[in-house]
Each structure stands twice: as structure tokens, then as C-alpha cells.
Coordinates of C-alpha atoms in Angstrom, one line a residue:
Chain A
X1 CA -20.2 24.6 8.2
X2 CA -20.7 21.1 6.7
X3 CA -17.7 18.8 7.4
X4 CA -15.2 17.2 5.0
X5 CA -16.3 13.6 5.0
X6 CA -13.7 11.0 4.3
X7 CA -14.8 7.4 3.5
X8 CA -12.2 4.9 4.5
X9 CA -9.7 4.9 7.3
X10 CA -6.8 3.1 5.8
X11 CA -3.4 4.7 5.0
X12 CA -4.9 7.1 2.4
X13 CA -7.8 8.3 4.5
X14 CA -5.8 8.6 7.7
X15 CA -2.9 10.4 6.0
X16 CA -5.3 12.8 4.4
X17 CA -6.8 13.6 7.9
X18 CA -3.3 14.2 9.3
X19 CA -2.3 16.4 6.4
X20 CA -5.4 18.5 6.7
X21 CA -4.9 18.9 10.4
X22 CA -1.3 20.1 9.9
X23 CA -2.7 23.0 8.0
X24 CA -6.1 23.6 9.7
X25 CA -6.9 22.6 13.3
X26 CA -10.6 23.3 13.3
X27 CA -12.2 22.5 10.0
X28 CA -14.8 19.8 10.8
X29 CA -13.8 16.3 9.6
X30 CA -15.8 13.0 9.8
X31 CA -14.0 9.8 9.1
X32 CA -16.2 6.9 8.2
X33 CA -15.1 3.2 8.0
X34 CA -17.0 0.0 7.5
X35 CA -14.5 -1.7 9.8
X36 CA -13.1 -0.9 13.3
X37 CA -10.9 2.1 13.2
X38 CA -7.3 2.2 14.6
X39 CA -4.0 3.4 13.2
X40 CA -1.7 0.7 12.0
X41 CA 0.6 0.5 9.1
X42 CA -0.6 -2.0 6.5
X43 CA 2.8 -2.9 5.0
X44 CA 3.8 -4.1 8.5
X45 CA 1.3 -7.0 8.2
X46 CA 3.7 -8.9 5.9
X47 CA 6.6 -8.6 8.3
X48 CA 4.9 -8.9 11.6
X49 CA 5.9 -12.5 12.3
X50 CA 9.6 -11.9 11.9
X51 CA 9.3 -8.7 13.9
X52 CA 7.7 -10.9 16.6
X53 CA 4.6 -8.8 16.7
X54 CA 1.0 -10.0 17.3
X55 CA -1.7 -8.3 15.3
X56 CA -2.7 -6.3 18.4
X57 CA 0.9 -5.1 18.7
X58 CA 0.7 -3.5 15.3
X59 CA -1.9 -0.9 16.4
X60 CA -0.1 2.4 16.8
X61 CA -3.2 4.4 18.0
X62 CA -6.7 3.4 19.1
X63 CA -9.8 5.1 17.9
X64 CA -10.2 7.1 21.1
X65 CA -6.6 8.4 20.8
X66 CA -7.1 9.3 17.1
X67 CA -10.4 11.1 17.8
X68 CA -8.6 13.2 20.4
X69 CA -5.2 13.7 18.7
X70 CA -6.8 14.7 15.4
X71 CA -9.9 16.4 16.6
X72 CA -12.2 14.5 14.3
X73 CA -15.4 12.5 14.5
X74 CA -14.9 8.8 13.7
X75 CA -17.8 6.6 12.7
X76 CA -16.6 3.0 12.7
X77 CA -18.5 -0.1 11.5
X78 CA -20.5 2.3 9.4
X79 CA -21.4 2.0 5.7
X80 CA -22.1 4.7 3.3
X81 CA -25.1 3.5 1.3
X82 CA -25.9 6.4 -1.0
X83 CA -24.4 9.7 -2.2
X84 CA -26.6 12.5 -3.4
X85 CA -24.1 14.7 -5.1
X86 CA -26.5 17.3 -6.2
X87 CA -27.6 17.9 -2.6
X88 CA -24.1 17.3 -1.1
X89 CA -25.4 14.7 1.3
X90 CA -24.8 11.0 2.0
X91 CA -26.7 8.3 3.7
X92 CA -24.9 6.2 6.3
X93 CA -25.9 3.1 8.1
X94 CA -24.4 1.9 11.3
X95 CA -24.8 -1.8 11.9
X96 CA -28.3 -2.4 13.4
X97 CA -29.2 1.3 13.5
X98 CA -31.5 3.2 11.2
X99 CA -30.0 5.1 8.3
X100 CA -28.9 8.7 8.9
X101 CA -28.3 11.7 6.5
X102 CA -25.1 13.6 6.6
X103 CA -24.3 16.8 4.7
X104 CA -20.8 17.4 3.4
X105 CA -18.7 20.3 2.0
X106 CA -16.3 17.8 0.3
X107 CA -16.5 14.1 0.1
X108 CA -13.4 11.9 -0.3
X109 CA -13.4 8.3 -1.4
X110 CA -10.5 6.6 0.3
X111 CA -12.2 3.2 0.1
X112 CA -9.2 1.2 -1.0
X113 CA -9.4 -2.1 -2.8
X114 CA -10.6 -5.6 -2.2
X115 CA -8.7 -8.9 -2.6
X116 CA -9.5 -10.6 -5.9
X117 CA -11.5 -13.8 -5.4
X118 CA -10.2 -16.8 -7.3
X119 CA -12.4 -19.4 -8.8
X120 CA -11.4 -22.3 -6.6
X121 CA -13.6 -25.2 -5.9
X122 CA -13.7 -27.8 -3.1
X123 CA -15.2 -28.3 0.4
X124 CA -12.6 -26.2 2.1
X125 CA -12.6 -23.3 -0.3
X126 CA -13.7 -21.0 2.5
X127 CA -10.4 -21.8 4.4
X128 CA -8.6 -19.5 1.9
X129 CA -7.5 -16.3 3.6
X130 CA -6.6 -13.1 2.0
X131 CA -5.1 -10.3 4.1
X132 CA -6.1 -6.8 3.2
X133 CA -6.5 -5.3 6.6
X134 CA -5.7 -5.9 10.2
X135 CA -8.8 -7.9 11.0
X136 CA -8.1 -10.2 8.0
X137 CA -4.6 -10.6 9.4
X138 CA -6.0 -11.5 12.9
X139 CA -8.0 -14.3 11.3
X140 CA -5.0 -15.5 9.3
X141 CA -2.7 -15.5 12.4
X142 CA -5.3 -17.6 14.2
X143 CA -5.4 -20.1 11.4
X144 CA -1.6 -20.7 11.5
X145 CA -1.4 -21.0 15.3
X146 CA 0.4 -24.2 16.2
X147 CA 0.6 -25.1 12.5
X148 CA 3.7 -25.8 10.4
X149 CA 2.8 -25.4 6.8
X150 CA 1.3 -22.5 4.8
X151 CA 0.5 -22.4 1.1
X152 CA 0.7 -19.0 -0.5
X153 CA -1.2 -18.3 -3.8
X154 CA 0.5 -15.6 -5.9
X155 CA 4.2 -14.6 -6.0
X156 CA 3.7 -10.8 -6.4
X157 CA 4.8 -8.2 -3.9
X158 CA 2.5 -9.4 -1.1
X159 CA 2.9 -13.1 -1.8
X160 CA 6.7 -12.9 -1.8
X161 CA 6.7 -10.8 1.4
X162 CA 4.4 -13.1 3.3
X163 CA 6.3 -16.2 2.0
X164 CA 9.5 -14.7 3.3
X165 CA 8.0 -13.7 6.6
X166 CA 6.5 -17.1 7.2
X167 CA 9.7 -18.9 6.3
X168 CA 11.6 -16.6 8.8
X169 CA 9.1 -17.8 11.4
X170 CA 10.0 -21.4 10.4
X171 CA 6.9 -22.3 8.5
X172 CA 7.3 -24.6 5.5
X173 CA 5.9 -22.5 2.7
X174 CA 4.6 -23.6 -0.8
X175 CA 4.1 -20.7 -3.2
X176 CA 2.0 -21.2 -6.3
X177 CA 2.1 -18.8 -9.2
X178 CA 0.9 -18.8 -12.8
X179 CA 4.1 -17.0 -13.9
X180 CA 7.6 -18.5 -14.3
X181 CA 9.4 -16.5 -11.6
X182 CA 8.5 -14.3 -8.6
X183 CA 7.4 -10.7 -9.3
X184 CA 7.2 -11.5 -13.0
X185 CA 5.1 -8.4 -13.7
X186 CA 7.6 -6.1 -12.2
X187 CA 11.1 -7.5 -13.0
X188 CA 12.9 -9.6 -15.6
X189 CA 13.8 -13.3 -15.2
X190 CA 17.4 -13.1 -13.9
X191 CA 16.3 -11.0 -10.9
X192 CA 13.3 -13.2 -10.3
X193 CA 15.5 -16.3 -10.4
X194 CA 17.9 -14.7 -7.9
X195 CA 15.0 -14.0 -5.5
X196 CA 13.6 -17.5 -6.0
X197 CA 17.0 -19.2 -5.4
X198 CA 17.6 -17.1 -2.2
X199 CA 14.3 -18.2 -0.8
X200 CA 14.7 -21.8 -1.8
X201 CA 17.6 -21.9 0.6
X202 CA 15.1 -21.3 3.4
X203 CA 11.8 -23.2 3.8
X204 CA 10.2 -21.9 0.6
X205 CA 9.2 -24.2 -2.3
X206 CA 8.0 -22.6 -5.5
X207 CA 5.5 -24.1 -7.9
X208 CA 5.6 -21.9 -11.0
X209 CA 3.4 -22.1 -14.2
X210 CA 0.7 -23.6 -12.1
X211 CA -2.6 -22.7 -10.4
X212 CA -4.9 -23.9 -7.7
X213 CA -7.9 -25.7 -8.8
X214 CA -9.5 -27.0 -5.6
X215 CA -9.0 -27.1 -1.8
X216 CA -10.5 -30.0 0.2
X217 CA -10.4 -31.0 3.8
X218 CA -8.8 -34.3 4.7
X219 CA -8.9 -36.0 8.0
X220 CA -5.8 -37.8 9.2
X221 CA -4.4 -39.2 12.5
X222 CA -3.2 -35.8 13.7
X223 CA -6.4 -33.8 12.9
X224 CA -7.5 -32.3 9.6
X225 CA -5.3 -31.0 6.9
X226 CA -6.0 -29.2 3.6
X227 CA -5.4 -30.9 0.3
X228 CA -4.7 -28.4 -2.5
X229 CA -4.9 -29.7 -6.1
X230 CA -3.1 -27.8 -8.8
X231 CA -3.7 -27.6 -12.5
X232 CA -0.6 -29.6 -13.2
X233 CA -2.0 -32.5 -11.3
X234 CA 0.2 -31.9 -8.3
X235 CA -1.4 -32.3 -4.9
X236 CA 0.0 -30.4 -1.9
X237 CA -0.9 -31.0 1.7
X238 CA -0.9 -27.9 3.9
X239 CA -2.3 -26.5 7.1
X240 CA -3.4 -23.0 6.0
X241 CA -3.8 -21.1 2.8
X242 CA -3.1 -17.4 2.0
X243 CA -4.3 -15.9 -1.3
X244 CA -2.2 -12.9 -2.5
X245 CA -3.3 -12.7 -6.1
X246 CA -3.9 -9.0 -6.1
X247 CA -6.5 -6.4 -5.4
X248 CA -9.3 -4.7 -7.2
X249 CA -10.4 -1.1 -6.5
X250 CA -13.7 -0.8 -4.6
X251 CA -15.8 1.1 -7.1
X252 CA -19.3 -0.1 -6.4
X253 CA -20.5 2.9 -4.3
X254 CA -18.8 5.4 -6.7
X255 CA -20.3 3.8 -9.7
X256 CA -23.9 3.9 -8.4
X257 CA -23.3 7.5 -7.3
X258 CA -22.7 8.6 -10.9
X259 CA -18.9 8.9 -10.5
X260 CA -16.8 8.0 -13.5
X261 CA -15.1 4.6 -12.9
X262 CA -13.0 2.4 -15.1
X263 CA -10.6 0.0 -13.4
X264 CA -10.7 2.4 -10.5
X265 CA -12.4 5.7 -9.6
X266 CA -11.2 8.1 -12.2
X267 CA -9.6 11.3 -10.9
X268 CA -8.1 14.4 -12.5
X269 CA -4.8 16.2 -11.6
X270 CA -6.5 17.5 -8.4
X271 CA -7.7 14.1 -7.2
X272 CA -11.2 15.2 -8.1
X273 CA -13.8 12.9 -9.7
X274 CA -16.1 14.1 -12.5
X275 CA -18.5 15.4 -9.8
X276 CA -18.1 18.7 -7.9
X277 CA -16.8 18.4 -4.4
X278 CA -16.1 14.7 -4.6
X279 CA -12.5 13.4 -4.6
X280 CA -10.7 10.1 -4.3
X281 CA -7.2 8.9 -3.4
X282 CA -5.2 5.8 -2.7
X283 CA -5.8 2.2 -3.8
X284 CA -9.3 3.0 -5.2
X285 CA -8.0 5.6 -7.7
X286 CA -7.3 5.4 -11.4
X287 CA -5.1 8.4 -12.5
X288 CA -4.1 8.7 -16.2
X289 CA -5.3 5.2 -16.9
X290 CA -3.1 3.8 -14.1
X291 CA -3.8 2.2 -10.7
X292 CA -1.2 3.1 -8.0
X293 CA -1.7 0.5 -5.3
X294 CA 1.3 1.6 -3.2
X295 CA 1.8 3.6 0.0
X296 CA 4.0 6.4 -1.4
X297 CA 1.6 7.6 -4.1
X298 CA -1.2 7.6 -1.6
X299 CA 0.9 9.7 0.7
X300 CA 1.8 12.3 -1.9
X301 CA -1.8 12.4 -3.2
X302 CA -2.9 13.1 0.4
X303 CA -0.5 16.0 0.7
X304 CA -1.8 17.8 -2.4
X305 CA -5.5 16.9 -1.8
X306 CA -5.3 18.4 1.8
X307 CA -4.4 21.8 0.2
X308 CA -7.1 21.4 -2.5
X309 CA -9.7 20.7 0.2
X310 CA -8.6 23.8 2.0
X311 CA -9.3 25.9 -1.1
X312 CA -5.7 26.0 -2.2
X313 CA -5.9 23.8 -5.3
X314 CA -2.8 21.8 -5.7
X315 CA -1.9 19.4 -8.6
X316 CA -1.0 15.9 -7.5
X317 CA 2.6 15.2 -8.1
X318 CA 3.5 11.6 -7.9
X319 CA 7.2 11.0 -7.7
X320 CA 8.9 7.9 -9.1
X321 CA 8.2 5.2 -6.6
X322 CA 10.9 2.8 -5.5
X323 CA 9.2 0.0 -3.6
X324 CA 11.4 -2.0 -1.3
X325 CA 10.2 -5.7 -1.3
X326 CA 10.7 -7.1 2.2
X327 CA 12.7 -10.2 1.4
X328 CA 15.7 -10.3 3.7
X329 CA 17.4 -13.2 1.9
X330 CA 17.5 -11.1 -1.3
X331 CA 17.0 -7.4 -0.7
X332 CA 14.9 -6.1 -3.7
X333 CA 13.9 -2.6 -4.8
X334 CA 11.5 -2.1 -7.7
X335 CA 10.5 1.1 -9.4
X336 CA 7.7 -0.3 -11.6
X337 CA 7.6 1.0 -15.1
X338 CA 4.2 2.5 -15.8
X339 CA 4.5 2.2 -19.6
X340 CA 4.9 -1.3 -21.1
X341 CA 6.7 0.1 -24.2
X342 CA 10.3 -0.7 -23.5
X343 CA 12.7 -3.5 -22.7
X344 CA 14.7 -4.7 -19.8
X345 CA 18.5 -4.5 -19.7
X346 CA 20.2 -6.6 -17.0
X347 CA 23.7 -6.5 -15.6
X348 CA 25.6 -7.7 -12.6
X349 CA 26.3 -11.1 -11.3
X350 CA 25.1 -13.7 -8.7
X351 CA 22.3 -12.1 -6.7
X352 CA 23.6 -8.5 -7.1
X353 CA 21.7 -7.5 -10.2
X354 CA 20.5 -4.3 -11.8
X355 CA 17.7 -4.2 -14.4
X356 CA 16.9 -1.1 -16.3
X357 CA 13.6 -0.7 -18.2
X358 CA 14.4 1.5 -21.2
X359 CA 12.3 3.0 -24.0
X360 CA 13.5 3.2 -27.6
X361 CA 15.3 6.5 -26.9
X362 CA 17.2 4.9 -24.0
X363 CA 15.2 6.8 -21.3
X364 CA 15.0 5.0 -17.9
X365 CA 11.3 4.3 -17.3
X366 CA 11.7 1.9 -14.4
X367 CA 14.2 -0.3 -12.7
X368 CA 14.7 -3.2 -10.4
X369 CA 17.7 -3.9 -8.1
X370 CA 18.6 -7.0 -6.1
X371 CA 21.2 -7.9 -3.5
X372 CA 24.1 -5.4 -3.1
X373 CA 22.8 -3.4 -6.1
X374 CA 20.0 -2.0 -3.9
X375 CA 22.5 0.6 -2.6
X376 CA 22.3 2.2 -6.1
X377 CA 18.7 3.1 -5.5
X378 CA 19.2 6.9 -5.2
X379 CA 21.4 7.0 -8.2
X380 CA 18.7 5.3 -10.3
X381 CA 15.9 7.3 -8.8
X382 CA 17.6 10.5 -10.1
X383 CA 17.9 9.1 -13.6
X384 CA 14.4 7.7 -13.7
X385 CA 11.6 9.6 -15.4
X386 CA 8.6 9.9 -13.1
X387 CA 5.6 7.8 -13.8
X388 CA 3.7 10.8 -15.2
X389 CA 6.5 12.6 -16.7
X390 CA 4.5 14.4 -19.4
X391 CA 2.3 15.8 -16.6
X392 CA 5.2 16.8 -14.4
X393 CA 7.1 18.7 -17.1
X394 CA 7.4 22.3 -16.0
X395 CA 5.1 21.5 -13.1
X396 CA 5.9 24.3 -10.8
X397 CA 5.2 26.8 -13.5
X398 CA 2.0 25.1 -14.4
X399 CA 0.9 24.9 -10.8
X400 CA 1.3 28.6 -10.3
X401 CA -0.7 29.3 -13.5
X402 CA -3.5 27.1 -12.4
X403 CA -3.5 28.4 -8.9
X404 CA -4.2 31.9 -10.2
X405 CA -6.8 30.6 -12.6
X406 CA -8.6 28.5 -10.1
X407 CA -8.4 31.1 -7.3
X408 CA -9.9 33.5 -9.7
X409 CA -12.8 31.1 -10.4
X410 CA -13.4 30.5 -6.7
X411 CA -13.3 34.2 -5.8
Chain B
X1 CA 22.9 9.4 19.8
X2 CA 19.1 9.3 19.6
X3 CA 16.4 7.3 17.8
X4 CA 13.5 8.7 15.8
X5 CA 10.3 6.9 14.8
X6 CA 8.1 7.7 11.8
X7 CA 4.6 8.4 13.0
X8 CA 3.1 6.9 9.9
X9 CA 4.8 3.6 9.4
X10 CA 6.7 3.1 12.6
X11 CA 10.1 2.7 10.9
X12 CA 13.0 3.7 13.3
X13 CA 16.0 5.9 12.4
X14 CA 18.9 5.2 14.7
X15 CA 21.5 8.0 14.6
X16 CA 24.2 5.5 15.6
X17 CA 23.5 3.2 12.7
X18 CA 22.6 5.9 10.2
X19 CA 21.0 4.7 7.0
X20 CA 23.8 4.0 4.6
X21 CA 21.5 2.7 1.8
X22 CA 19.6 5.9 2.0
X23 CA 22.7 8.0 1.9
X24 CA 22.9 8.7 5.7
X25 CA 26.2 7.7 7.1
X26 CA 26.4 6.0 10.6
X27 CA 26.4 8.7 13.2
X28 CA 24.4 11.2 11.2
X29 CA 22.4 13.3 13.7
X30 CA 18.7 13.9 13.0
X31 CA 19.3 17.6 12.7
X32 CA 21.8 17.0 9.9
X33 CA 19.4 14.9 7.9
X34 CA 18.4 17.0 4.8
X35 CA 15.0 18.7 5.1
X36 CA 13.7 17.2 1.9
X37 CA 14.6 13.7 3.0
X38 CA 11.6 11.3 3.0
X39 CA 10.9 8.1 4.8
X40 CA 12.1 5.3 2.6
X41 CA 9.2 3.1 3.7
X42 CA 6.1 5.4 3.5
X43 CA 7.3 8.5 1.8
X44 CA 6.5 10.8 4.7
X45 CA 8.7 13.8 5.4
X46 CA 11.2 14.5 8.1
X47 CA 8.6 16.4 10.1
X48 CA 6.6 13.3 10.7
X49 CA 9.3 11.6 12.7
X50 CA 9.3 11.9 16.5
X51 CA 12.1 11.3 18.9
X52 CA 11.7 8.2 21.0
X53 CA 13.3 7.0 24.2
X54 CA 16.0 4.4 23.9

């Protein structure tokens, strides 16, 4: 029997393997990754410093352990160069070796997303790090060794968490963002201000409504430093730069394989692409015109896709997601509204704020909580409509119906 | 009192401390954690936690 081939060994791919193995010990699985393979938890990267962990310490299982534990074949440092969907075959290329053809029964894209590249000039532009996997993080940690200052570009989820982690490790941190407050896309101004103020009390300095234009190397008495010029004319001296301006789904291979792509790889209610036997999940996916670059949706997609791949088609059911932003000075929980049609309603005082994102009928579409209000998370989750409410209405009923229909088709 | 670690994200549930913000009072034993409880960090289920030595 041809194997299930999963391309990508990040959280999505790895969780899918584990979910399949919980249900089927023997079905052959090949996991392919263009990087080295080991199990680590990506969200830990932005709290490793304050946890006192080295990049190496973050590895939970090695490739050998994974191969044994999960009874799978792992091909690391291997690229998939072509997909022949009509023949159910792919071509792979391992570093200096000649290409190889592999047949598959199902092919899953769990290829993730790449860091967005900014258009920054200067002779030290290549010194800008972005951290999207463990090996990026290893490089970044090397670059801050024995240094005191880090400049972070972007005040979204990742930028805020890294800024917080770096400040807890006593780095002086400058954060640059085009917006007017941190996490501006996900929460309203009063909560953003609360987060900003709490972090200002540490070693963080914000530079809002601004952006980086160029990065140049400057030699001084104590070695070389980086000089960062902003659009406002400000110039900041720093030792290392981390860019956290967002990610973009990897769609190149899918696109040239004839798979529908838009912002991401477009999938239906079963995580399936427009091509038979080809699926996608995780950060690379676009579902109902929405990208879901978070851990929890990838986990729930993996659970239903595991069933679908084992011939028990299962509709993906993405619950409302409450994302905890790791900022110890101002605990924050965000349930990002998927629809933009609504308005924020804020209550509370000082740092302990609640913000509800309501539609015209007063339905709760999303929320954000800071400080002591984060204890209200469960209460809010219950009231919040899921991100794909229309799809989830009467889901269990629908699922049963579809099960029967699809089983009938397969049989 | 025991500690349990999520196999996916490495978060640790300490029975002594409970998880008040997740609705689990201090001293809540693992066997008393509801079956439909999911890891607040990664969304994995209760079955994905393993007991670890203290």
C-alpha cells in the first residue's frame, strides 16, 4: 500500500502523524521536511529566555525517537520538487542526492508559512533575523550572545512576546511598529495602551507610527553596532534585530502543482484541496477566506483530518480560539474576531480591561481581556460565536448526514 | 499530589497549584479534571498529558 505522505514536520504535520497513529498503528506514513526534524513546540521559542532554556533544551524528541515512537519514515533536509496528482506521485530531492519518485495514497501539505521580508536597505540588512523555526531561533540566540540591546520590528503577537521575553532577560528592547499601539489588529486602543504601559515599566521602549528604512553597520570603540534609521528620522543604535512582521503561507509548490491557492492553500470542510487525495492543514491553509495561523486550529484540523485520511471523512470543526499572549507584565487573552463587521466595546479600569467585539445584533464575535479580566476567559468563550458559526450550526447532524453520503460514495 | 505534562507543548499541570484561571481549583487531582478539558496552550486533549516525576 502506498503511504500517506505528509510534507512539513512542524506542529501541524507532527500532530497529524500522532493523531493518525492513535487510530491506526500500521498504516505507512512518510514525513518529509526541508529542515532537520525534531519535536519542539514552536510557541516556546518566544518564552525560552525567561524559562532559562537554550534552543537545544527545547527539543522534546529527536528524529530517531520520533521514528521509533511513531513508527514512521522521516526524510529530513528533503525537498518536494514536483507533484504529479494524476499519477499520485511526488518527486523528492535530498540535498546532494539525485531525485527520487515516491507514490502516495494521500498527500498532505503541512508546509507552514514564511516570514514576510521587509523592504529594508543598508549594508547590514542581512543582520535582520526572523524566527519561524528552531534553527532560525538558534541563529538569533547566537546573535544576542553577550549583547545588551535588541530591536524588534513589529508589535503583533510574536513581536510582543519576544519583546517581553527579552526584557525579562534584561535586554534593552526597542519595538518599532507602523500602528499606534501593540496588537492593534487584534484589540482596541485602551487594552493596547495597558499592555504598552506595563512593558514600558520594564526595559521596553516603543516607537509607534514608524517603520524601519535602513540598517547599517557602525564601528565604534567597543566593536561594531547596528544603526537603524526610521522613517520619522529617528536613528536607534542596537546590537541585534528581530523582525516579527508576520508570516505568509508557503504556496509555491501547491500553486505549481495545480492546487487552488489564494492567500493560502484553499481547502474545503474536509481539509481537502481541489485535487483528489491532496489535503492541507495548519499555517499554509486558507479556509473560508480566512488564514488561521495559530496552534489550536491546526490541532483541531489534524484531529478531523486523521479520520478523513483513514476513510472516515470528518468535517473540520474549528472552535473559537482564545490565544494567550505571553506578556507576564500584563496577562492578555485574545479571541480574534474573524469578521471585521462590528465594533469594540471596552469596560474595566487600569490594566484590568475587557473588550467585546460585537456585531450590529449584539452577538459576541471576538474579545480581548487584559490583567485580572483574563480570568473571565471561559465565560466569554461560552458566549462567543465560533469563527465559522454558519458552518458549525447543526454540525453534528450535518456530519452524520455527510458521513453516510460519503461512505456510500466510497463503498 | 502529582504533576502532568502535555506531550505536545510541554505545559505542566501541577495538582497542588491547580489551574484557577482554567477553572481547576488548587488541589484538583488529574482524575477529576473533566474529560473534555483541553490544554489551554495547544488545544490538545486530556489524553495527551503524561504523568511526570516530581
